[in-house]
Rosetta silent file (secondary structure, phi, psi, omega in degrees, C-alpha in Angstrom):
SEQUENCE: MASGLVALLDDIAGITKLAAASLDDIGAAAGKAGTKAAGVVVDDAAVTPNYVVGFSPDRELPIIARIAKGSLRNKLVFILPVALALSAFAPWALNPLLMIGGTYLCFEGAEKLLEAFGGGHDQAAEAEATLDSKALEEQKVGGAIRTDFILSAEIMVIALNEVASGTIWNQAIVLAVVGVLITIAVYGAVALIVKMDDIGLYLSRKPSSGVAMFGRGLVKGMPILMKALSIIGTAAMLWVGGGIILHGLEGFGVSGPAHVVHDWAVAAGAAVPAVGGAVEWIVSAAAAGVLGVVVGAVVVAVVHRFKH
SCORE:     score description
SCORE:     0.000 S_00000001
   1 L     0.000  -39.747  179.709    0.000    0.000    0.000 S_00000001
   2 H   -61.943  -43.183 -179.591    2.872    2.337    0.859 S_00000001
   3 H   -65.189  -34.896  177.339    4.471    1.729   -2.528 S_00000001
   4 H   -65.138  -39.357  178.700    1.113    2.370   -4.190 S_00000001
   5 H   -65.330  -42.275  178.947    0.781    5.672   -2.313 S_00000001
   6 H   -61.866  -43.023  179.361    4.313    6.696   -3.351 S_00000001
   7 H   -61.736  -41.148  178.738    3.526    5.861   -6.980 S_00000001
   8 H   -63.029  -43.619  179.150    0.339    7.931   -6.767 S_00000001
   9 H   -63.961  -37.114  176.944    2.247   10.877   -5.284 S_00000001
  10 H   -63.096  -42.007  178.870    4.847   10.548   -8.058 S_00000001
  11 H   -62.864  -43.492  179.587    2.079   10.641  -10.655 S_00000001
  12 H   -62.582  -42.299  178.810    0.545   13.734   -9.017 S_00000001
  13 H   -61.762  -41.617  178.854    3.943   15.415   -8.934 S_00000001
  14 H   -63.528  -43.326  178.587    4.450   14.625  -12.628 S_00000001
  15 H   -63.231  -40.152  179.485    1.041   16.001  -13.548 S_00000001
  16 H   -62.032  -43.139  179.188    1.743   19.133  -11.490 S_00000001
  17 H   -62.782  -42.408  178.235    5.047   19.690  -13.309 S_00000001
  18 H   -62.467  -42.083  179.686    3.339   19.273  -16.683 S_00000001
  19 H   -64.516  -41.663  179.499    0.617   21.723  -15.666 S_00000001
  20 H   -63.598  -42.594  178.538    3.216   24.228  -14.443 S_00000001
  21 H   -62.601  -40.219  178.797    5.170   23.899  -17.691 S_00000001
  22 H   -63.251  -42.336  178.255    1.966   24.398  -19.667 S_00000001
  23 H   -64.131  -38.431  177.060    1.143   27.518  -17.647 S_00000001
  24 H   -61.806  -43.076  179.140    4.670   28.816  -18.230 S_00000001
  25 H   -62.573  -43.391  179.745    4.231   28.272  -21.970 S_00000001
  26 H   -64.066  -43.402  178.882    0.880   30.051  -21.924 S_00000001
  27 H   -61.913  -43.107  179.149    2.324   32.936  -19.886 S_00000001
  28 H   -64.428  -42.648  179.918    5.276   33.291  -22.254 S_00000001
  29 H   -65.131  -40.404  179.109    3.006   33.168  -25.304 S_00000001
  30 H   -64.627  -41.352  178.640    0.644   35.727  -23.781 S_00000001
  31 H   -63.723  -42.775  179.803    3.559   38.039  -22.984 S_00000001
  32 H   -65.383  -43.295  179.809    4.959   37.736  -26.507 S_00000001
  33 H   -64.321  -41.427  179.102    1.543   38.286  -28.081 S_00000001
  34 H   -63.747  -37.988  177.532    0.902   41.317  -25.874 S_00000001
  35 H   -64.011  -42.598  179.385    4.256   42.815  -26.853 S_00000001
  36 H   -61.264  -32.983 -177.126    3.491   42.341  -30.553 S_00000001
  37 L   -90.384    6.907 -173.339    0.173   44.161  -30.089 S_00000001
  38 H   -58.273  -38.127 -179.361    1.708   47.035  -28.123 S_00000001
  39 H   -60.548  -43.250  179.612    1.412   49.485  -31.029 S_00000001
  40 H   -69.309  -33.581  178.519   -2.327   48.970  -31.316 S_00000001
  41 H   -61.783  -44.315  178.392   -2.658   49.206  -27.520 S_00000001
  42 H   -60.548  -41.770  179.311   -1.050   52.656  -27.556 S_00000001
  43 H   -62.696  -42.501  179.097   -3.455   53.728  -30.298 S_00000001
  44 H   -60.364  -44.265 -179.421   -6.424   52.463  -28.280 S_00000001
  45 H   -66.395  -30.788 -179.667   -5.269   54.411  -25.208 S_00000001
  46 H   -76.186  -35.541 -176.202   -4.838   57.585  -27.302 S_00000001
  47 H   -73.673  -41.719 -166.391   -8.268   57.391  -28.944 S_00000001
  48 H   -66.024  -40.188 -175.158  -10.443   56.633  -25.892 S_00000001
  49 H   -56.170  -27.467 -177.138   -9.985   59.683  -23.571 S_00000001
  50 H   -69.389  -15.420  179.822  -11.707   61.966  -26.075 S_00000001
  51 H   -76.126  -12.124  179.460  -14.977   60.096  -25.600 S_00000001
  52 H  -107.703    3.682  178.820  -15.384   61.523  -22.070 S_00000001
  53 L   -66.964  133.835  176.531  -14.606   65.152  -22.965 S_00000001
  54 L    97.468   -6.873  179.333  -17.483   67.472  -22.075 S_00000001
  55 L   -95.227  157.696  178.095  -19.058   65.346  -19.342 S_00000001
  56 L   -66.049  149.697 -176.123  -19.271   66.280  -15.671 S_00000001
  57 H   -55.436  -32.892 -177.280  -16.418   64.862  -13.552 S_00000001
  58 H   -72.137  -12.114  179.370  -18.729   62.508  -11.665 S_00000001
  59 H  -100.165   -9.330 -173.775  -19.644   60.745  -14.955 S_00000001
  60 H   -63.773  -53.248 -178.596  -16.103   60.293  -16.306 S_00000001
  61 H   -65.907  -41.358  175.285  -15.145   57.102  -14.457 S_00000001
  62 H   -59.763  -36.774  178.517  -18.575   55.443  -14.925 S_00000001
  63 H   -66.708  -43.843  178.081  -18.342   56.135  -18.670 S_00000001
  64 H   -61.872  -40.155  178.973  -14.834   54.670  -18.831 S_00000001
  65 H   -62.702  -39.957  178.313  -16.057   51.629  -16.866 S_00000001
  66 H   -64.930  -41.892  179.313  -18.903   51.145  -19.370 S_00000001
  67 H   -66.149  -41.066  178.640  -16.509   51.372  -22.310 S_00000001
  68 H   -62.378  -41.020  177.599  -14.083   48.955  -20.617 S_00000001
  69 H   -63.105  -42.017  176.881  -16.933   46.502  -20.031 S_00000001
  70 H   -64.295  -36.401  178.350  -17.925   46.818  -23.685 S_00000001
  71 H   -64.797  -43.501  177.232  -14.282   46.278  -24.688 S_00000001
  72 H   -62.235  -41.525  177.917  -14.097   43.063  -22.650 S_00000001
  73 H   -62.723  -42.153  176.778  -17.346   41.898  -24.213 S_00000001
  74 H   -55.011  -49.391 -173.101  -15.941   42.684  -27.669 S_00000001
  75 H   -71.752  -47.564 -169.410  -12.806   40.639  -27.016 S_00000001
  76 H   -89.733  -34.609 -175.174  -14.129   37.663  -25.052 S_00000001
  77 H   -91.116  -39.119 -175.004  -17.710   37.197  -26.259 S_00000001
  78 H  -102.009  -57.468 -170.027  -17.506   38.194  -29.923 S_00000001
  79 H   -71.841  -45.256 -175.264  -13.944   38.338  -31.252 S_00000001
  80 H   -58.097  -54.761 -178.677  -12.340   35.403  -29.392 S_00000001
  81 H   -65.662  -36.099  179.227  -14.768   32.637  -30.482 S_00000001
  82 H   -67.035  -42.109  178.789  -15.061   34.017  -34.008 S_00000001
  83 H   -61.966  -43.224  179.171  -11.263   34.280  -34.349 S_00000001
  84 H   -64.696  -42.197 -179.811  -10.808   30.696  -33.112 S_00000001
  85 H   -65.229  -44.299  179.747  -13.539   29.405  -35.431 S_00000001
  86 H   -66.550  -39.303  178.853  -12.168   31.246  -38.444 S_00000001
  87 H   -61.520  -35.800 -177.673   -8.613   30.140  -37.623 S_00000001
  88 H   -81.542  -39.677 -170.185   -9.790   26.518  -37.491 S_00000001
  89 H  -114.820  -24.487 -178.399  -12.268   26.421  -40.385 S_00000001
  90 L  -146.954   62.519 -177.293  -11.794   29.494  -42.586 S_00000001
  91 H   -60.794  -23.143  179.120   -8.369   31.059  -41.982 S_00000001
  92 H   -65.548  -20.464 -175.748   -8.608   32.775  -45.377 S_00000001
  93 H   -83.182  -16.970 -176.311  -11.391   35.029  -44.011 S_00000001
  94 H   -63.553  -44.743 -176.309   -9.311   36.663  -41.263 S_00000001
  95 H   -64.161  -48.406  177.967   -7.296   38.891  -43.592 S_00000001
  96 H   -60.667  -39.064  179.903  -10.256   40.379  -45.538 S_00000001
  97 H   -64.991  -40.595  177.492  -12.149   41.070  -42.308 S_00000001
  98 H   -64.087  -38.973 -179.404   -9.146   42.834  -40.813 S_00000001
  99 H   -66.910  -35.552  175.154   -8.752   44.923  -43.974 S_00000001
 100 H   -63.299  -43.409  177.034  -12.411   45.982  -43.765 S_00000001
 101 H   -63.294  -40.737  177.256  -11.792   47.065  -40.168 S_00000001
 102 H   -62.532  -38.559  178.196   -8.651   48.922  -41.231 S_00000001
 103 H   -64.607  -37.869  177.266  -10.611   50.733  -43.939 S_00000001
 104 H   -63.057  -42.058  177.940  -13.171   51.821  -41.346 S_00000001
 105 H   -63.432  -41.402  177.552  -10.402   53.290  -39.175 S_00000001
 106 H   -60.804  -40.911  179.252   -8.995   55.140  -42.208 S_00000001
 107 H   -62.018  -46.831  179.432  -12.463   56.527  -42.915 S_00000001
 108 H   -62.769  -43.473  179.611  -12.883   57.807  -39.344 S_00000001
 109 H   -64.470  -41.557 -179.803   -9.427   59.366  -39.332 S_00000001
 110 H   -66.486  -37.147  177.520   -9.933   61.044  -42.711 S_00000001
 111 H   -63.169  -41.034  179.092  -13.276   62.498  -41.598 S_00000001
 112 H   -66.399  -37.158  176.099  -11.617   64.035  -38.537 S_00000001
 113 H   -63.600  -42.716 -179.790   -8.881   65.506  -40.752 S_00000001
 114 H   -60.310  -43.642  178.926  -11.494   66.980  -43.061 S_00000001
 115 H   -67.045  -40.522 -177.240  -13.269   68.625  -40.131 S_00000001
 116 H   -64.861  -34.537 -177.448   -9.986   69.866  -38.592 S_00000001
 117 L   -96.892   13.562  172.665   -8.888   71.605  -41.791 S_00000001
 118 L    76.663   13.982 -179.909  -12.264   73.210  -42.441 S_00000001
 119 L   -85.242    1.057 -179.913  -13.160   71.064  -45.411 S_00000001
 120 L  -164.313 -177.513  177.271  -16.383   70.007  -43.787 S_00000001
 121 L  -120.848  150.834 -175.556  -18.471   70.532  -40.686 S_00000001
 122 L   -77.535   89.982 -179.414  -18.664   68.341  -37.661 S_00000001
 123 H   -63.992  -33.849  178.781  -22.059   66.732  -38.174 S_00000001
 124 H   -63.120  -42.093  179.709  -21.542   64.584  -35.091 S_00000001
 125 H   -64.676  -39.219  177.979  -21.022   67.685  -32.954 S_00000001
 126 H   -63.909  -40.364  178.601  -24.172   69.275  -34.404 S_00000001
 127 H   -66.199  -39.301 -179.809  -26.128   66.126  -33.642 S_00000001
 128 H   -62.820  -32.774 -177.228  -24.722   66.003  -30.119 S_00000001
 129 H   -64.124  -21.708 -178.431  -25.892   69.561  -29.471 S_00000001
 130 L   -93.155   -1.026 -175.713  -29.495   68.401  -29.816 S_00000001
 131 L   -99.583  149.709  171.160  -29.147   65.541  -27.310 S_00000001
 132 L   -79.305  172.647 -172.174  -29.681   65.536  -23.563 S_00000001
 133 H   -61.680  -38.080 -179.214  -26.831   64.323  -21.337 S_00000001
 134 H   -66.998  -45.824  179.369  -28.127   60.742  -21.066 S_00000001
 135 H   -65.083  -37.859  178.496  -28.606   60.370  -24.820 S_00000001
 136 H   -64.281  -41.247  178.394  -25.203   61.967  -25.450 S_00000001
 137 H   -62.525  -42.781  179.061  -23.562   59.535  -23.045 S_00000001
 138 H   -61.502  -41.306 -179.621  -25.194   56.589  -24.795 S_00000001
 139 H   -65.091  -44.777 -179.005  -23.990   57.885  -28.165 S_00000001
 140 H   -64.553  -45.263 -179.603  -20.422   58.444  -26.942 S_00000001
 141 H   -63.006  -43.466  178.687  -20.196   55.043  -25.247 S_00000001
 142 H   -61.439  -42.826  178.831  -21.595   53.319  -28.331 S_00000001
 143 H   -64.439  -41.111  179.724  -19.111   55.096  -30.592 S_00000001
 144 H   -64.327  -40.680 -178.400  -16.192   54.246  -28.303 S_00000001
 145 H   -69.769  -35.727  177.115  -17.160   50.559  -28.176 S_00000001
 146 H   -64.363  -45.420  178.319  -17.510   50.405  -31.983 S_00000001
 147 H   -65.202  -40.684  177.855  -14.037   51.894  -32.466 S_00000001
 148 H   -59.559  -34.856 -177.987  -12.658   49.617  -29.745 S_00000001
 149 H   -58.611  -43.745 -179.372  -14.065   46.614  -31.614 S_00000001
 150 H   -65.281  -47.771 -179.484  -11.809   47.278  -34.608 S_00000001
 151 H   -65.188  -38.877  178.772   -8.706   47.841  -32.470 S_00000001
 152 H   -65.149  -38.638  178.371   -9.539   44.829  -30.274 S_00000001
 153 H   -61.714  -42.276  178.069   -9.929   42.617  -33.338 S_00000001
 154 H   -63.265  -43.966  179.172   -6.468   43.655  -34.520 S_00000001
 155 H   -60.192  -46.009 -175.825   -4.982   42.968  -31.055 S_00000001
 156 H   -69.220  -36.234  178.987   -6.609   39.544  -30.828 S_00000001
 157 H   -70.687  -38.437  174.395   -5.588   38.493  -34.338 S_00000001
 158 H   -59.095  -45.351  178.909   -1.984   39.573  -33.677 S_00000001
 159 H   -62.574  -41.224 -179.472   -2.083   37.484  -30.500 S_00000001
 160 H   -62.989  -39.409  179.382   -3.625   34.548  -32.386 S_00000001
 161 H   -61.792  -29.441 -178.819   -0.857   34.645  -34.991 S_00000001
 162 H   -75.267  -20.745 -178.154    1.705   34.231  -32.197 S_00000001
 163 L  -123.865   26.339 -175.042    0.108   30.990  -30.958 S_00000001
 164 L   -62.234  -26.208 -177.669   -1.244   29.635  -34.242 S_00000001
 165 L   -85.265   -7.822 -178.748    0.729   26.393  -33.832 S_00000001
 166 L   -81.491  174.993  176.510   -0.719   25.631  -30.386 S_00000001
 167 L   -70.296  162.576 -178.283   -3.824   23.652  -29.497 S_00000001
 168 H   -63.491  -30.781  179.367   -7.179   25.399  -29.671 S_00000001
 169 H   -70.976  -42.257  175.845   -7.360   25.411  -25.850 S_00000001
 170 H   -62.662  -41.384  177.283   -3.981   27.086  -25.525 S_00000001
 171 H   -59.166  -45.696 -178.302   -5.016   29.611  -28.175 S_00000001
 172 H   -62.946  -43.324 -178.765   -8.230   30.346  -26.295 S_00000001
 173 H   -65.962  -44.643 -179.863   -6.448   30.788  -22.951 S_00000001
 174 H   -62.012  -45.494  179.697   -3.738   33.041  -24.418 S_00000001
 175 H   -61.654  -41.155  179.228   -6.315   35.199  -26.230 S_00000001
 176 H   -64.830  -44.340  179.776   -8.397   35.497  -23.047 S_00000001
 177 H   -62.311  -47.417  179.617   -5.352   36.431  -20.937 S_00000001
 178 H   -61.046  -44.615 -178.519   -4.158   38.985  -23.504 S_00000001
 179 H   -60.611  -46.052 -178.198   -7.672   40.421  -23.859 S_00000001
 180 H   -68.277  -47.350 -176.330   -8.214   40.881  -20.115 S_00000001
 181 H   -66.073  -40.874 -179.983   -4.748   42.252  -19.323 S_00000001
 182 H   -67.756  -38.182  177.986   -4.695   44.681  -22.239 S_00000001
 183 H   -62.985  -43.934  178.139   -8.186   45.950  -21.383 S_00000001
 184 H   -61.785  -44.633 -177.756   -7.136   46.569  -17.771 S_00000001
 185 H   -64.448  -46.646 -176.171   -3.942   48.325  -18.898 S_00000001
 186 H   -65.187  -51.496 -172.792   -5.632   50.520  -21.523 S_00000001
 187 H   -80.523  -20.855  169.099   -8.635   51.637  -19.509 S_00000001
 188 H   -66.158  -42.786  177.195   -6.639   51.969  -16.298 S_00000001
 189 H   -65.410  -40.093  179.361   -4.357   54.393  -18.167 S_00000001
 190 H   -63.345  -43.900  178.765   -7.371   56.178  -19.659 S_00000001
 191 H   -60.714  -40.895  178.574   -8.960   56.585  -16.215 S_00000001
 192 H   -64.123  -41.085 -178.827   -5.714   58.039  -14.875 S_00000001
 193 H   -63.664  -49.015 -173.519   -5.473   60.484  -17.789 S_00000001
 194 H   -73.336  -19.903  177.880   -9.021   61.828  -17.532 S_00000001
 195 L   -99.189    5.906 -177.223   -8.823   62.243  -13.745 S_00000001
 196 H   -61.348  -35.107  179.662   -5.397   63.876  -13.835 S_00000001
 197 H   -67.695  -36.564  176.279   -6.899   67.353  -13.493 S_00000001
 198 H   -65.703  -39.644  176.406   -8.780   66.284  -10.337 S_00000001
 199 H   -62.738  -42.453  178.514   -5.541   64.823   -8.954 S_00000001
 200 H   -61.985  -41.799  178.945   -3.796   68.098   -9.799 S_00000001
 201 H   -62.787  -40.766  178.426   -6.516   70.121   -8.060 S_00000001
 202 H   -62.897  -45.262 -178.591   -6.166   67.951   -4.936 S_00000001
 203 H   -68.015  -32.013 -177.611   -2.379   68.345   -4.919 S_00000001
 204 H   -65.356  -17.196 -179.457   -2.593   72.109   -5.496 S_00000001
 205 L   -94.218    2.005 -179.823   -4.274   72.473   -2.069 S_00000001
 206 L   -75.129  149.406 -178.169   -1.441   70.752   -0.216 S_00000001
 207 L   -65.711  -29.180  179.951    0.652   72.894    2.187 S_00000001
 208 L   -67.176  125.718 -176.970    3.917   71.912    0.503 S_00000001
 209 H   -64.848  -37.273  179.806    4.757   74.567   -2.100 S_00000001
 210 H   -65.365  -44.895  179.077    6.493   72.055   -4.370 S_00000001
 211 H   -65.193  -42.238 -179.845    3.543   69.634   -4.346 S_00000001
 212 H   -63.424  -39.841  179.106    1.066   72.491   -4.819 S_00000001
 213 H   -65.033  -41.861  177.302    3.063   73.826   -7.786 S_00000001
 214 H   -61.502  -42.014  178.909    3.139   70.356   -9.361 S_00000001
 215 H   -62.062  -43.945  178.486   -0.641   70.081   -8.888 S_00000001
 216 H   -64.169  -35.862  177.121   -1.253   73.438  -10.564 S_00000001
 217 H   -63.319  -39.093  176.933    0.993   72.334  -13.411 S_00000001
 218 H   -62.367  -45.482 -178.881   -1.159   69.226  -13.888 S_00000001
 219 H   -60.710  -45.669 -178.617   -4.351   71.297  -13.978 S_00000001
 220 H   -70.222  -30.994 -175.929   -2.911   73.736  -16.527 S_00000001
 221 H   -82.691  -17.264 -175.407   -1.354   70.980  -18.616 S_00000001
 222 H   -62.857  -43.698  176.838   -4.434   68.774  -18.971 S_00000001
 223 H   -58.302  -36.816  178.389   -6.138   70.782  -21.772 S_00000001
 224 H   -66.922  -43.062  179.623   -2.871   70.610  -23.724 S_00000001
 225 H   -62.971  -44.246 -179.388   -2.587   66.856  -23.095 S_00000001
 226 H   -64.025  -38.102  176.436   -6.192   66.222  -24.158 S_00000001
 227 H   -64.596  -42.373  178.779   -5.642   68.238  -27.349 S_00000001
 228 H   -62.879  -41.071  179.654   -2.470   66.265  -28.034 S_00000001
 229 H   -65.652  -32.748  176.623   -4.322   62.989  -27.441 S_00000001
 230 H   -63.462  -42.888  178.801   -7.005   64.092  -29.905 S_00000001
 231 H   -67.096  -44.523  179.128   -4.320   64.619  -32.553 S_00000001
 232 H   -62.216  -39.406  179.945   -2.577   61.353  -31.645 S_00000001
 233 H   -62.257  -42.752  177.691   -5.925   59.530  -31.761 S_00000001
 234 H   -64.699  -45.952  177.957   -6.640   60.763  -35.284 S_00000001
 235 H   -60.843  -37.751 -178.713   -3.118   59.895  -36.416 S_00000001
 236 H   -62.645  -43.676  178.521   -3.487   56.491  -34.735 S_00000001
 237 H   -57.574  -40.801 -176.173   -6.616   55.672  -36.694 S_00000001
 238 H   -73.488  -44.843 -176.153   -4.800   56.492  -39.932 S_00000001
 239 H   -76.679  -32.556  176.124   -1.511   54.690  -39.277 S_00000001
 240 H   -70.234  -45.365  178.181   -3.132   51.615  -37.737 S_00000001
 241 H   -60.707  -45.889  178.149   -5.742   51.452  -40.516 S_00000001
 242 H   -63.584  -38.971  178.364   -3.101   51.986  -43.193 S_00000001
 243 H   -64.347  -40.406  177.605   -0.839   49.414  -41.569 S_00000001
 244 H   -60.720  -44.914 -179.584   -3.621   46.827  -41.499 S_00000001
 245 H   -66.123  -41.974 -179.302   -4.272   47.387  -45.210 S_00000001
 246 H   -59.442  -48.136 -179.903   -0.555   47.344  -46.043 S_00000001
 247 H   -74.081  -28.933  176.301    0.003   44.001  -44.311 S_00000001
 248 H   -64.641  -37.412  177.321   -3.320   42.698  -45.606 S_00000001
 249 H   -61.696  -35.518  176.212   -2.150   43.255  -49.178 S_00000001
 250 H   -60.072  -38.768  179.388    0.831   41.039  -48.397 S_00000001
 251 H   -63.723  -24.110  177.702   -1.617   38.311  -47.458 S_00000001
 252 L   -96.224   10.685  177.644   -3.105   38.575  -50.945 S_00000001
 253 L    87.654    1.000  178.162    0.318   38.333  -52.559 S_00000001
 254 L   -95.907   80.989 -173.224    0.697   42.085  -53.177 S_00000001
 255 L   -94.611   -6.249 -177.203    3.885   42.496  -51.178 S_00000001
 256 H   -55.178  -54.200 -178.909    5.445   45.334  -53.196 S_00000001
 257 H   -57.706  -43.746 -179.567    4.104   48.271  -51.120 S_00000001
 258 H   -64.697  -38.727  179.209    5.074   46.669  -47.801 S_00000001
 259 H   -67.030  -38.758  178.371    8.571   45.870  -49.107 S_00000001
 260 H   -62.735  -46.629  179.036    9.041   49.443  -50.339 S_00000001
 261 H   -61.752  -42.480  179.192    8.022   50.842  -46.947 S_00000001
 262 H   -61.751  -44.041 -179.805   10.306   48.360  -45.182 S_00000001
 263 H   -64.107  -42.413  176.668   13.262   49.310  -47.400 S_00000001
 264 H   -59.104  -46.628 -177.070   12.653   53.034  -46.808 S_00000001
 265 H   -63.419  -44.101  179.949   12.452   52.482  -43.054 S_00000001
 266 H   -63.518  -42.827  179.914   15.636   50.378  -42.951 S_00000001
 267 H   -63.704  -41.479  179.429   17.526   52.932  -45.066 S_00000001
 268 H   -66.123  -40.244  178.573   16.360   55.796  -42.846 S_00000001
 269 H   -65.952  -38.047  179.637   17.326   53.886  -39.704 S_00000001
 270 H   -66.875  -26.912 -179.458   20.755   53.058  -41.099 S_00000001
 271 H   -69.805  -26.544  178.659   21.361   56.764  -41.757 S_00000001
 272 L  -131.956   73.577 -172.651   21.091   57.503  -38.010 S_00000001
 273 H   -59.156  -25.112 -178.953   22.216   54.287  -36.283 S_00000001
 274 H   -61.879  -33.782  178.685   22.146   55.866  -32.812 S_00000001
 275 H  -128.749   37.317 -174.601   18.335   56.000  -32.981 S_00000001
 276 H   -57.896  -42.835 -178.631   17.846   53.628  -35.901 S_00000001
 277 H   -62.001  -43.981  179.470   14.983   51.652  -34.358 S_00000001
 278 H   -64.777  -40.943 -179.447   12.946   54.759  -33.574 S_00000001
 279 H   -65.325  -41.625  177.699   13.550   56.197  -37.042 S_00000001
 280 H   -58.365  -45.146 -179.377   12.479   52.934  -38.692 S_00000001
 281 H   -63.113  -43.547 -178.399    9.246   52.958  -36.689 S_00000001
 282 H   -61.775  -44.846 -179.730    8.533   56.608  -37.527 S_00000001
 283 H   -64.385  -43.680  179.274    9.075   56.046  -41.264 S_00000001
 284 H   -62.477  -44.805 -179.998    6.911   52.905  -41.262 S_00000001
 285 H   -65.337  -39.631  179.963    4.137   54.644  -39.297 S_00000001
 286 H   -64.595  -43.036  179.242    4.291   57.721  -41.543 S_00000001
 287 H   -63.821  -43.015  177.294    4.042   55.611  -44.691 S_00000001
 288 H   -63.596  -36.892  178.525    1.108   53.646  -43.243 S_00000001
 289 H   -65.062  -40.229  177.487   -0.496   56.963  -42.247 S_00000001
 290 H   -62.733  -44.124  176.451   -0.193   58.340  -45.792 S_00000001
 291 H   -61.202  -40.256  178.423   -1.835   55.194  -47.139 S_00000001
 292 H   -61.687  -40.601  178.227   -4.517   55.582  -44.466 S_00000001
 293 H   -63.391  -44.345 -178.595   -5.207   59.163  -45.553 S_00000001
 294 H   -62.933  -49.758 -179.729   -5.510   58.115  -49.218 S_00000001
 295 H   -63.304  -44.763 -179.569   -7.820   55.170  -48.482 S_00000001
 296 H   -62.712  -40.131 -179.902   -9.845   57.190  -45.970 S_00000001
 297 H   -63.267  -39.439  178.317  -10.231   60.121  -48.376 S_00000001
 298 H   -63.602  -45.542 -179.246  -11.593   57.812  -51.062 S_00000001
 299 H   -65.703  -41.219  178.046  -14.112   56.276  -48.653 S_00000001
 300 H   -60.260  -43.968  179.893  -15.124   59.727  -47.332 S_00000001
 301 H   -61.306  -42.249  179.928  -15.689   60.958  -50.882 S_00000001
 302 H   -66.383  -45.300 -178.875  -17.861   57.932  -51.695 S_00000001
 303 H   -62.993  -45.147 -179.685  -19.850   58.199  -48.447 S_00000001
 304 H   -65.987  -33.782  176.396  -20.445   61.943  -48.873 S_00000001
 305 H   -61.699  -44.181  179.456  -21.460   61.374  -52.468 S_00000001
 306 H   -68.838  -34.359  177.897  -24.129   58.909  -51.365 S_00000001
 307 H   -63.026  -43.811 -179.849  -25.276   61.284  -48.594 S_00000001
 308 L   -67.003    0.000    0.000  -25.797   64.065  -51.137 S_00000001
């Protein structure tokens, strides 16, 4: 009986080691996938704060919480099972769907550019002016969740590509881990950004002159930061959308544009080796942004034509 108990304990120990190794593999895969999606995460964090501009301070965190909940639902309820199903049964459909999402981002970014440069009027702002606060909140939250859906789909597909060789269960666990952690990171950062002025106001009342000065600096700097985030958010839509289309064309065998952009970026980085990596990224993002502007402008022209 003793030998049987020892054998059982050995078996349990072996199973535990296998489970630990599996968890390590999943953790490593999730970390790698999250790193690959970091660019899209930054874009998501830049876009979202603008959806709470104009609301009373007591509604800012509840609105962010609603958007975060919608983002989790996007990732775990809709995107994750569809991505796994398409990966298993129709992997050819992932690329076209991503390109459609990228085109939508280009369209949104191009519309914001058109409004910013006076080539059109902000119809959304005019519509918002006729809404009460509850209806406006519903509209803003809905718009934020729709935009998040596109960015979340890109994040989840990037993560899926990193674990494509694993079992479907490992893929599901990695996607779920990446989805939850990225949502917490993005909307935690967004909550901190939008409440920074309140933090600054609190610090400005402290007896310490240094702390009070820092608090006043936060209060004064927040309008500038929010304006900068608005610009970054528009640029993000264009470079992420353009990048999705650029890499999507590679999936269809049209690799010329992506290779040209890559060669430009490498050449620019080699010219300034001290900051070569940063220069390569800037050139790649700029090229994707130009493509995003072109694609978005075409879609805007078509949409406005149909509206007229």
